[in-house]
């Protein structure tokens, strides 16, 4: 038996010894491949989430800017209604009708985020356009509004065109008609 067990021992140890490292290598390769696949799946999921968020943001911006374009085009109509109201007999039915249309339009545009830019007080180059200047005691005081300015949120649709004061210096051009 000793001869037999010595003979069986090396034969059994040989194949087990050869298969154990091969199995361990195969297992390690499979684990690495599984980890790589999991990493790739997580990256694809993150890329998809980023794509979804980006397209959602782009769609929101598109809707916002599309409405801004329409609203911007309607500002001329607002100006026309204001001019009609300034020249109409205040007690006439026509003026009342035009005023009702103007108020309804302003309410509608206000619900879409349109707001008038204040044009009283100090000149702000971020929201006002100095159409002309006139002499004054202080720089940058708005004295007249030629065209109202409007914004939606923090975005300026149209700058307010204004007349501002400026301390007079020699050779400075003044507003026409002043």
PDB file of C-alpha atoms in Angstrom, residues 12-176:
ATOM      1  CA  UNK A  12      -3.378  13.419  -7.465  1.00  0.00           C
ATOM      2  CA  UNK A  13      -1.236  16.296  -6.291  1.00  0.00           C
ATOM      3  CA  UNK A  14      -0.105  17.021  -9.837  1.00  0.00           C
ATOM      4  CA  UNK A  15      -3.477  17.613 -11.464  1.00  0.00           C
ATOM      5  CA  UNK A  16      -4.875  19.477  -8.424  1.00  0.00           C
ATOM      6  CA  UNK A  17      -1.821  21.644  -8.299  1.00  0.00           C
ATOM      7  CA  UNK A  18      -2.132  22.418 -12.016  1.00  0.00           C
ATOM      8  CA  UNK A  19      -5.880  23.105 -11.965  1.00  0.00           C
ATOM      9  CA  UNK A  20      -5.919  25.232  -8.809  1.00  0.00           C
ATOM     10  CA  UNK A  21      -3.802  28.086 -10.244  1.00  0.00           C
ATOM     11  CA  UNK A  22      -5.671  27.871 -13.567  1.00  0.00           C
ATOM     12  CA  UNK A  23      -9.032  28.050 -11.764  1.00  0.00           C
ATOM     13  CA  UNK A  24      -7.797  30.930  -9.614  1.00  0.00           C
ATOM     14  CA  UNK A  25      -6.616  32.782 -12.724  1.00  0.00           C
ATOM     15  CA  UNK A  26      -9.931  32.128 -14.460  1.00  0.00           C
ATOM     16  CA  UNK A  27     -11.812  33.285 -11.350  1.00  0.00           C
ATOM     17  CA  UNK A  28      -9.637  36.410 -11.076  1.00  0.00           C
ATOM     18  CA  UNK A  29     -10.163  37.147 -14.792  1.00  0.00           C
ATOM     19  CA  UNK A  30     -13.926  36.652 -14.422  1.00  0.00           C
ATOM     20  CA  UNK A  31     -14.015  38.920 -11.345  1.00  0.00           C
ATOM     21  CA  UNK A  32     -12.004  41.576 -13.206  1.00  0.00           C
ATOM     22  CA  UNK A  33     -14.331  41.318 -16.197  1.00  0.00           C
ATOM     23  CA  UNK A  34     -17.379  41.570 -13.905  1.00  0.00           C
ATOM     24  CA  UNK A  35     -15.870  44.633 -12.189  1.00  0.00           C
ATOM     25  CA  UNK A  36     -15.109  46.205 -15.574  1.00  0.00           C
ATOM     26  CA  UNK A  37     -18.651  45.506 -16.777  1.00  0.00           C
ATOM     27  CA  UNK A  38     -20.118  46.980 -13.582  1.00  0.00           C
ATOM     28  CA  UNK A  39     -17.919  50.055 -13.950  1.00  0.00           C
ATOM     29  CA  UNK A  40     -18.972  50.436 -17.596  1.00  0.00           C
ATOM     30  CA  UNK A  41     -22.655  50.033 -16.660  1.00  0.00           C
ATOM     31  CA  UNK A  42     -22.314  52.676 -13.936  1.00  0.00           C
ATOM     32  CA  UNK A  43     -20.602  55.058 -16.374  1.00  0.00           C
ATOM     33  CA  UNK A  44     -23.317  54.500 -18.979  1.00  0.00           C
ATOM     34  CA  UNK A  45     -25.990  55.151 -16.343  1.00  0.00           C
ATOM     35  CA  UNK A  46     -24.231  58.358 -15.255  1.00  0.00           C
ATOM     36  CA  UNK A  47     -23.853  59.466 -18.899  1.00  0.00           C
ATOM     37  CA  UNK A  48     -27.543  58.798 -19.499  1.00  0.00           C
ATOM     38  CA  UNK A  49     -28.533  60.755 -16.372  1.00  0.00           C
ATOM     39  CA  UNK A  50     -26.361  63.683 -17.505  1.00  0.00           C
ATOM     40  CA  UNK A  51     -27.842  63.500 -21.009  1.00  0.00           C
ATOM     41  CA  UNK A  52     -31.389  63.471 -19.612  1.00  0.00           C
ATOM     42  CA  UNK A  53     -30.695  66.465 -17.356  1.00  0.00           C
ATOM     43  CA  UNK A  54     -28.968  68.373 -20.164  1.00  0.00           C
ATOM     44  CA  UNK A  55     -31.794  67.803 -22.647  1.00  0.00           C
ATOM     45  CA  UNK A  56     -34.382  68.747 -20.031  1.00  0.00           C
ATOM     46  CA  UNK A  57     -32.511  71.993 -19.353  1.00  0.00           C
ATOM     47  CA  UNK A  58     -32.147  72.690 -23.090  1.00  0.00           C
ATOM     48  CA  UNK A  59     -35.878  72.107 -23.616  1.00  0.00           C
ATOM     49  CA  UNK A  60     -36.753  74.481 -20.763  1.00  0.00           C
ATOM     50  CA  UNK A  61     -34.409  77.127 -22.174  1.00  0.00           C
ATOM     51  CA  UNK A  62     -35.849  76.656 -25.660  1.00  0.00           C
ATOM     52  CA  UNK A  63     -39.395  77.145 -24.373  1.00  0.00           C
ATOM     53  CA  UNK A  64     -38.318  80.176 -22.369  1.00  0.00           C
ATOM     54  CA  UNK A  65     -36.429  81.820 -25.228  1.00  0.00           C
ATOM     55  CA  UNK A  66     -39.153  80.996 -27.734  1.00  0.00           C
ATOM     56  CA  UNK A  67     -41.691  82.835 -25.582  1.00  0.00           C
ATOM     57  CA  UNK A  68     -39.228  85.680 -25.075  1.00  0.00           C
ATOM     58  CA  UNK A  69     -39.025  86.137 -28.830  1.00  0.00           C
ATOM     59  CA  UNK A  70     -42.801  86.368 -29.168  1.00  0.00           C
ATOM     60  CA  UNK A  71     -43.074  88.696 -26.184  1.00  0.00           C
ATOM     61  CA  UNK A  72     -40.262  90.858 -27.550  1.00  0.00           C
ATOM     62  CA  UNK A  73     -42.152  91.180 -30.835  1.00  0.00           C
ATOM     63  CA  UNK A  74     -45.272  92.226 -28.917  1.00  0.00           C
ATOM     64  CA  UNK A  75     -43.510  95.175 -27.252  1.00  0.00           C
ATOM     65  CA  UNK A  76     -44.132  97.292 -30.349  1.00  0.00           C
ATOM     66  CA  UNK A  77     -47.860  96.608 -29.972  1.00  0.00           C
ATOM     67  CA  UNK A  78     -47.666  97.750 -26.339  1.00  0.00           C
ATOM     68  CA  UNK A  79     -45.955 100.943 -27.491  1.00  0.00           C
ATOM     69  CA  UNK A  80     -48.681 101.542 -30.094  1.00  0.00           C
ATOM     70  CA  UNK A  81     -51.432 101.045 -27.524  1.00  0.00           C
ATOM     71  CA  UNK A  82     -49.708 103.469 -25.129  1.00  0.00           C
ATOM     72  CA  UNK A  83     -49.396 106.074 -27.895  1.00  0.00           C
ATOM     73  CA  UNK A  84     -53.069 105.622 -28.791  1.00  0.00           C
ATOM     74  CA  UNK A  85     -54.049 106.075 -25.148  1.00  0.00           C
ATOM     75  CA  UNK A  86     -51.899 109.192 -24.768  1.00  0.00           C
ATOM     76  CA  UNK A  87     -53.680 110.865 -27.711  1.00  0.00           C
ATOM     77  CA  UNK A  88     -57.220 109.622 -27.078  1.00  0.00           C
ATOM     78  CA  UNK A  89     -59.984 111.527 -25.330  1.00  0.00           C
ATOM     79  CA  UNK A  90     -59.880 110.001 -21.835  1.00  0.00           C
ATOM     80  CA  UNK A  91     -63.684 109.936 -21.507  1.00  0.00           C
ATOM     81  CA  UNK A  92     -64.422 108.276 -24.853  1.00  0.00           C
ATOM     82  CA  UNK A  93     -65.612 104.702 -25.271  1.00  0.00           C
ATOM     83  CA  UNK A  94     -62.764 104.109 -27.712  1.00  0.00           C
ATOM     84  CA  UNK A  95     -60.179 105.075 -25.086  1.00  0.00           C
ATOM     85  CA  UNK A  96     -61.875 102.804 -22.554  1.00  0.00           C
ATOM     86  CA  UNK A  97     -61.759  99.908 -25.044  1.00  0.00           C
ATOM     87  CA  UNK A  98     -58.112 100.500 -25.945  1.00  0.00           C
ATOM     88  CA  UNK A  99     -57.278 100.796 -22.239  1.00  0.00           C
ATOM     89  CA  UNK A 100     -59.024  97.476 -21.530  1.00  0.00           C
ATOM     90  CA  UNK A 101     -57.053  95.792 -24.327  1.00  0.00           C
ATOM     91  CA  UNK A 102     -53.818  97.315 -23.036  1.00  0.00           C
ATOM     92  CA  UNK A 103     -54.522  96.157 -19.460  1.00  0.00           C
ATOM     93  CA  UNK A 104     -55.431  92.632 -20.594  1.00  0.00           C
ATOM     94  CA  UNK A 105     -52.282  92.387 -22.701  1.00  0.00           C
ATOM     95  CA  UNK A 106     -50.110  93.654 -19.841  1.00  0.00           C
ATOM     96  CA  UNK A 107     -51.722  91.144 -17.464  1.00  0.00           C
ATOM     97  CA  UNK A 108     -51.103  88.302 -19.925  1.00  0.00           C
ATOM     98  CA  UNK A 109     -47.485  89.307 -20.569  1.00  0.00           C
ATOM     99  CA  UNK A 110     -46.931  89.849 -16.847  1.00  0.00           C
ATOM    100  CA  UNK A 111     -48.096  86.291 -16.191  1.00  0.00           C
ATOM    101  CA  UNK A 112     -45.360  85.158 -18.616  1.00  0.00           C
ATOM    102  CA  UNK A 113     -42.749  87.045 -16.597  1.00  0.00           C
ATOM    103  CA  UNK A 114     -42.606  90.397 -18.399  1.00  0.00           C
ATOM    104  CA  UNK A 115     -41.749  93.330 -16.145  1.00  0.00           C
ATOM    105  CA  UNK A 116     -41.169  96.991 -16.965  1.00  0.00           C
ATOM    106  CA  UNK A 117     -37.710  98.331 -16.193  1.00  0.00           C
ATOM    107  CA  UNK A 118     -37.995 101.325 -13.862  1.00  0.00           C
ATOM    108  CA  UNK A 119     -36.724 104.456 -15.558  1.00  0.00           C
ATOM    109  CA  UNK A 120     -36.858 106.970 -12.744  1.00  0.00           C
ATOM    110  CA  UNK A 121     -33.934 108.026 -10.663  1.00  0.00           C
ATOM    111  CA  UNK A 122     -30.369 106.988 -11.414  1.00  0.00           C
ATOM    112  CA  UNK A 123     -29.126 105.767 -14.793  1.00  0.00           C
ATOM    113  CA  UNK A 124     -28.078 102.096 -14.841  1.00  0.00           C
ATOM    114  CA  UNK A 125     -26.165 101.064 -17.987  1.00  0.00           C
ATOM    115  CA  UNK A 126     -27.199  97.454 -17.380  1.00  0.00           C
ATOM    116  CA  UNK A 127     -30.860  98.244 -18.119  1.00  0.00           C
ATOM    117  CA  UNK A 128     -30.921 101.752 -19.617  1.00  0.00           C
ATOM    118  CA  UNK A 129     -29.671 103.158 -22.898  1.00  0.00           C
ATOM    119  CA  UNK A 130     -28.691 106.819 -22.765  1.00  0.00           C
ATOM    120  CA  UNK A 131     -30.333 108.186 -25.879  1.00  0.00           C
ATOM    121  CA  UNK A 132     -29.076 111.686 -25.191  1.00  0.00           C
ATOM    122  CA  UNK A 133     -27.791 113.880 -22.372  1.00  0.00           C
ATOM    123  CA  UNK A 134     -28.697 117.292 -21.066  1.00  0.00           C
ATOM    124  CA  UNK A 135     -26.826 119.578 -18.724  1.00  0.00           C
ATOM    125  CA  UNK A 136     -27.546 119.082 -15.070  1.00  0.00           C
ATOM    126  CA  UNK A 137     -26.180 119.423 -11.582  1.00  0.00           C
ATOM    127  CA  UNK A 138     -25.463 115.709 -11.211  1.00  0.00           C
ATOM    128  CA  UNK A 139     -24.378 112.945 -13.589  1.00  0.00           C
ATOM    129  CA  UNK A 140     -26.701 110.108 -14.548  1.00  0.00           C
ATOM    130  CA  UNK A 141     -30.131 111.317 -13.426  1.00  0.00           C
ATOM    131  CA  UNK A 142     -32.906 110.189 -15.784  1.00  0.00           C
ATOM    132  CA  UNK A 143     -35.013 113.154 -16.878  1.00  0.00           C
ATOM    133  CA  UNK A 144     -37.107 111.643 -19.689  1.00  0.00           C
ATOM    134  CA  UNK A 145     -38.070 108.250 -21.071  1.00  0.00           C
ATOM    135  CA  UNK A 146     -38.267 107.906 -24.846  1.00  0.00           C
ATOM    136  CA  UNK A 147     -39.088 104.190 -24.855  1.00  0.00           C
ATOM    137  CA  UNK A 148     -39.896 101.880 -21.967  1.00  0.00           C
ATOM    138  CA  UNK A 149     -37.625  98.957 -21.277  1.00  0.00           C
ATOM    139  CA  UNK A 150     -38.713  95.453 -20.355  1.00  0.00           C
ATOM    140  CA  UNK A 151     -37.200  92.294 -18.922  1.00  0.00           C
ATOM    141  CA  UNK A 152     -38.163  88.726 -18.253  1.00  0.00           C
ATOM    142  CA  UNK A 153     -36.582  87.524 -15.054  1.00  0.00           C
ATOM    143  CA  UNK A 154     -32.994  88.740 -15.097  1.00  0.00           C
ATOM    144  CA  UNK A 155     -32.802  88.951 -18.895  1.00  0.00           C
ATOM    145  CA  UNK A 156     -33.319  92.340 -20.561  1.00  0.00           C
ATOM    146  CA  UNK A 157     -35.598  92.147 -23.604  1.00  0.00           C
ATOM    147  CA  UNK A 158     -35.377  95.825 -24.448  1.00  0.00           C
ATOM    148  CA  UNK A 159     -33.312  98.522 -22.791  1.00  0.00           C
ATOM    149  CA  UNK A 160     -35.134 101.650 -21.670  1.00  0.00           C
ATOM    150  CA  UNK A 161     -34.155 104.583 -23.908  1.00  0.00           C
ATOM    151  CA  UNK A 162     -33.719 107.596 -21.678  1.00  0.00           C
ATOM    152  CA  UNK A 163     -32.416 111.132 -21.446  1.00  0.00           C
ATOM    153  CA  UNK A 164     -29.899 111.660 -18.649  1.00  0.00           C
ATOM    154  CA  UNK A 165     -28.198 114.582 -17.022  1.00  0.00           C
ATOM    155  CA  UNK A 166     -24.508 115.232 -17.186  1.00  0.00           C
ATOM    156  CA  UNK A 167     -22.359 118.008 -15.903  1.00  0.00           C
ATOM    157  CA  UNK A 168     -21.692 120.164 -18.921  1.00  0.00           C
ATOM    158  CA  UNK A 169     -18.219 120.180 -20.419  1.00  0.00           C
ATOM    159  CA  UNK A 170     -17.071 122.259 -23.347  1.00  0.00           C
ATOM    160  CA  UNK A 171     -17.596 120.767 -26.798  1.00  0.00           C
ATOM    161  CA  UNK A 172     -20.147 118.205 -25.634  1.00  0.00           C
ATOM    162  CA  UNK A 173     -22.997 117.358 -27.984  1.00  0.00           C
ATOM    163  CA  UNK A 174     -26.485 117.896 -26.597  1.00  0.00           C
ATOM    164  CA  UNK A 175     -29.840 116.337 -27.431  1.00  0.00           C
ATOM    165  CA  UNK A 176     -31.484 117.602 -30.552  1.00  0.00           C
TER     166      UNK A 176
END
